[in-house]
Amino acid sequence: MSEGTCLGVVPLKAGVLGIAAVQFLYEGATVGMRVHSGMESRQMGFYVEFTFHCVNLLAAIMLAVGVCTKTRQMFIPWLLLTVLLPAMFMVNMVSSLLFLQFHAAADLILHQAIPALITFYFCSVVYTLYIEMELNAAGFFIPPETLYGTSNVVFSREPEPLDLPPSYTTAVTAHKEHIENFV
């Protein structure tokens, strides 16, 4: 299987494991701080956000396990949950521009554009590994990438002709003999 890269340097599997590890650390720390701060007398929004962080923690664990066990179906929950951030950014941006709320659109660009782009890139890296694992499971060969634009170069060499055509004099002589034998 051809290995793609994450950030142009890291092999794809190691990059996806790194993404899962970073999300595991972030979500684990967030859940831990919320539990440590006390969960009694909180509003409903707190519990919804806490549940969302717990589900993201579980999705990061499933992503790491899926990479280690080469089970691409375990990537799907992570992809579905993680793609929500860039999708909601785009929905908010379009609705802000549609209703001519330029101040809200500028605020979105300033505060949420970079995290949404980074999250979208991470989703594309995980999806690339998912597709490569699917192609590998289907038996397709993915040609290895090489440096300096030499990937997928095809060399062809025309075969040597086995029999050369007869010369002119040989053809004329054969034709004369054929005519004399026919008459």
Short mmCIF file of C-alpha atoms in Angstrom, two decimals:
data_model
loop_
_atom_site.label_atom_id
_atom_site.label_comp_id
_atom_site.label_asym_id
_atom_site.label_seq_id
_atom_site.Cartn_x
_atom_site.Cartn_y
_atom_site.Cartn_z
CA MET A 1 0.00 0.00 0.00
CA SER A 2 1.28 3.41 -0.86
CA GLU A 3 1.77 5.63 2.12
CA GLY A 4 0.53 9.18 1.81
CA THR A 5 1.74 11.86 4.16
CA CYS A 6 0.28 14.09 6.80
CA LEU A 7 1.61 17.65 6.68
CA GLY A 8 3.85 16.53 3.82
CA VAL A 9 6.32 14.83 6.16
CA VAL A 10 4.72 12.28 8.48
CA PRO A 11 3.46 8.94 7.14
CA LEU A 12 -0.32 8.81 6.93
CA LYS A 13 -0.90 6.18 9.62
CA ALA A 14 1.40 7.94 12.10
CA GLY A 15 -0.29 11.24 11.30
CA VAL A 16 -3.75 9.82 11.97
CA LEU A 17 -2.50 8.29 15.22
CA GLY A 18 -1.09 11.71 16.16
CA ILE A 19 -4.42 13.35 15.37
CA ALA A 20 -6.20 10.79 17.55
CA ALA A 21 -3.68 11.31 20.36
CA VAL A 22 -4.05 15.10 20.30
CA GLN A 23 -7.83 14.85 20.34
CA PHE A 24 -7.68 12.23 23.10
CA LEU A 25 -5.51 14.51 25.24
CA TYR A 26 -7.68 17.58 24.62
CA GLU A 27 -11.02 15.87 25.19
CA GLY A 28 -9.69 13.87 28.15
CA ALA A 29 -8.36 17.03 29.81
CA THR A 30 -11.65 18.84 29.16
CA VAL A 31 -13.74 16.01 30.60
CA GLY A 32 -11.39 15.70 33.56
CA MET A 33 -11.59 19.42 34.35
CA ARG A 34 -15.38 19.38 34.10
CA VAL A 35 -15.64 16.41 36.45
CA HIS A 36 -13.14 17.96 38.85
CA SER A 37 -14.99 21.29 38.97
CA GLY A 38 -18.13 19.55 40.16
CA MET A 39 -21.13 18.59 38.16
CA GLU A 40 -23.90 19.43 40.62
CA SER A 41 -26.08 22.50 40.19
CA ARG A 42 -25.16 22.95 36.52
CA GLN A 43 -27.40 24.00 33.69
CA MET A 44 -28.58 21.76 30.86
CA GLY A 45 -26.10 23.31 28.41
CA PHE A 46 -23.22 22.14 30.60
CA TYR A 47 -24.40 18.53 30.43
CA VAL A 48 -24.93 18.67 26.66
CA GLU A 49 -21.41 20.03 26.18
CA PHE A 50 -19.98 17.49 28.64
CA THR A 51 -21.70 14.65 26.78
CA PHE A 52 -20.37 15.96 23.45
CA HIS A 53 -16.81 15.97 24.86
CA CYS A 54 -17.26 12.40 26.16
CA VAL A 55 -18.51 11.20 22.77
CA ASN A 56 -15.56 12.93 21.05
CA LEU A 57 -13.20 11.20 23.50
CA LEU A 58 -14.76 7.85 22.60
CA ALA A 59 -14.47 8.67 18.87
CA ALA A 60 -10.76 9.51 19.28
CA ILE A 61 -10.20 6.17 21.02
CA MET A 62 -12.06 4.37 18.22
CA LEU A 63 -9.95 6.18 15.62
CA ALA A 64 -6.71 5.08 17.27
CA VAL A 65 -7.95 1.50 17.66
CA GLY A 66 -9.12 1.48 14.04
CA VAL A 67 -5.68 2.55 12.80
CA CYS A 68 -3.90 -0.02 14.96
CA THR A 69 -6.21 -2.88 13.97
CA LYS A 70 -6.57 -1.74 10.33
CA THR A 71 -10.36 -1.53 10.70
CA ARG A 72 -11.44 1.39 8.56
CA GLN A 73 -15.08 1.26 9.73
CA MET A 74 -13.94 2.62 13.10
CA PHE A 75 -12.96 5.90 11.38
CA ILE A 76 -16.56 6.77 10.49
CA PRO A 77 -17.76 7.97 13.95
CA TRP A 78 -14.71 10.22 14.25
CA LEU A 79 -15.23 11.61 10.75
CA LEU A 80 -18.93 12.30 11.33
CA LEU A 81 -18.38 14.02 14.68
CA THR A 82 -15.32 15.99 13.66
CA VAL A 83 -16.65 17.29 10.36
CA LEU A 84 -19.39 19.05 12.36
CA LEU A 85 -17.03 21.94 13.28
CA PRO A 86 -16.17 23.02 9.71
CA ALA A 87 -19.74 22.31 8.58
CA MET A 88 -21.22 24.52 11.30
CA PHE A 89 -18.67 27.21 10.52
CA MET A 90 -19.76 27.22 6.88
CA VAL A 91 -23.47 27.23 7.79
CA ASN A 92 -22.95 30.15 10.18
CA MET A 93 -20.82 32.03 7.65
CA VAL A 94 -23.32 31.61 4.81
CA SER A 95 -26.28 32.55 7.00
CA SER A 96 -24.44 35.62 8.31
CA LEU A 97 -23.63 36.75 4.79
CA LEU A 98 -27.11 35.89 3.53
CA PHE A 99 -28.73 38.10 6.16
CA LEU A 100 -26.09 40.82 5.62
CA GLN A 101 -24.66 40.52 9.12
CA PHE A 102 -21.12 41.43 8.16
CA HIS A 103 -20.04 42.03 11.75
CA ALA A 104 -21.04 38.47 12.69
CA ALA A 105 -19.29 37.12 9.57
CA ALA A 106 -16.10 39.03 10.44
CA ASP A 107 -16.28 37.72 14.00
CA LEU A 108 -16.61 34.17 12.67
CA ILE A 109 -13.60 34.62 10.40
CA LEU A 110 -11.50 36.04 13.22
CA HIS A 111 -12.36 33.45 15.84
CA GLN A 112 -13.40 30.24 14.09
CA ALA A 113 -11.90 30.15 10.59
CA ILE A 114 -8.47 28.76 11.49
CA PRO A 115 -9.76 25.99 13.81
CA ALA A 116 -12.33 25.06 11.14
CA LEU A 117 -9.64 24.87 8.43
CA ILE A 118 -7.32 22.80 10.63
CA THR A 119 -10.18 20.46 11.54
CA PHE A 120 -11.14 20.11 7.88
CA TYR A 121 -7.52 19.25 7.00
CA PHE A 122 -7.47 16.60 9.74
CA CYS A 123 -10.73 15.16 8.38
CA SER A 124 -9.23 15.01 4.90
CA VAL A 125 -6.13 13.20 6.22
CA VAL A 126 -8.24 10.60 8.03
CA TYR A 127 -10.48 10.20 4.98
CA THR A 128 -7.41 9.72 2.76
CA LEU A 129 -6.22 6.88 5.00
CA TYR A 130 -9.75 5.44 4.95
CA ILE A 131 -9.76 5.44 1.11
CA GLU A 132 -6.25 3.94 0.91
CA MET A 133 -7.24 1.16 3.31
CA GLU A 134 -10.39 0.53 1.27
CA LEU A 135 -8.45 0.33 -1.99
CA ASN A 136 -5.90 -1.96 -0.39
CA ALA A 137 -8.66 -4.24 0.90
CA ALA A 138 -10.22 -4.35 -2.58
CA GLY A 139 -6.91 -5.49 -4.04
CA PHE A 140 -6.03 -2.37 -6.00
CA PHE A 141 -2.35 -1.54 -6.23
CA ILE A 142 -1.52 2.04 -5.37
CA PRO A 143 1.76 2.98 -7.07
CA PRO A 144 4.36 4.42 -4.72
CA GLU A 145 5.02 8.13 -4.95
CA THR A 146 8.55 9.16 -5.77
CA LEU A 147 10.40 12.44 -5.67
CA TYR A 148 10.96 14.91 -8.46
CA GLY A 149 7.85 14.13 -10.48
CA THR A 150 8.92 10.68 -11.56
CA SER A 151 5.84 8.88 -10.28
CA ASN A 152 3.76 6.93 -12.78
CA VAL A 153 6.38 7.12 -15.54
CA VAL A 154 5.70 4.57 -18.28
CA PHE A 155 8.60 3.21 -20.33
CA SER A 156 7.70 1.58 -23.60
CA ARG A 157 9.94 -0.09 -26.10
CA GLU A 158 8.69 -1.21 -29.44
CA PRO A 159 9.68 -4.78 -30.23
CA GLU A 160 12.18 -5.54 -32.96
CA PRO A 161 10.45 -6.63 -36.17
CA LEU A 162 10.78 -10.38 -36.51
CA ASP A 163 10.62 -10.63 -40.31
CA LEU A 164 11.78 -7.83 -42.53
CA PRO A 165 9.70 -7.23 -45.66
CA PRO A 166 11.19 -8.63 -48.87
CA SER A 167 13.36 -6.36 -50.93
CA TYR A 168 12.15 -4.96 -54.27
CA THR A 169 14.26 -7.26 -56.40
CA THR A 170 13.09 -10.32 -54.49
CA ALA A 171 9.46 -9.29 -54.95
CA VAL A 172 9.93 -8.67 -58.71
CA THR A 173 11.67 -12.02 -59.19
CA ALA A 174 8.93 -13.85 -57.26
CA HIS A 175 6.26 -12.12 -59.31
CA LYS A 176 7.94 -13.04 -62.62
CA GLU A 177 8.17 -16.71 -61.55
CA HIS A 178 4.51 -16.66 -60.53
CA ILE A 179 3.43 -15.22 -63.89
CA GLU A 180 5.56 -17.75 -65.88
CA ASN A 181 4.10 -20.67 -63.90
CA PHE A 182 0.55 -19.36 -64.33
CA VAL A 183 0.71 -19.06 -68.12
#
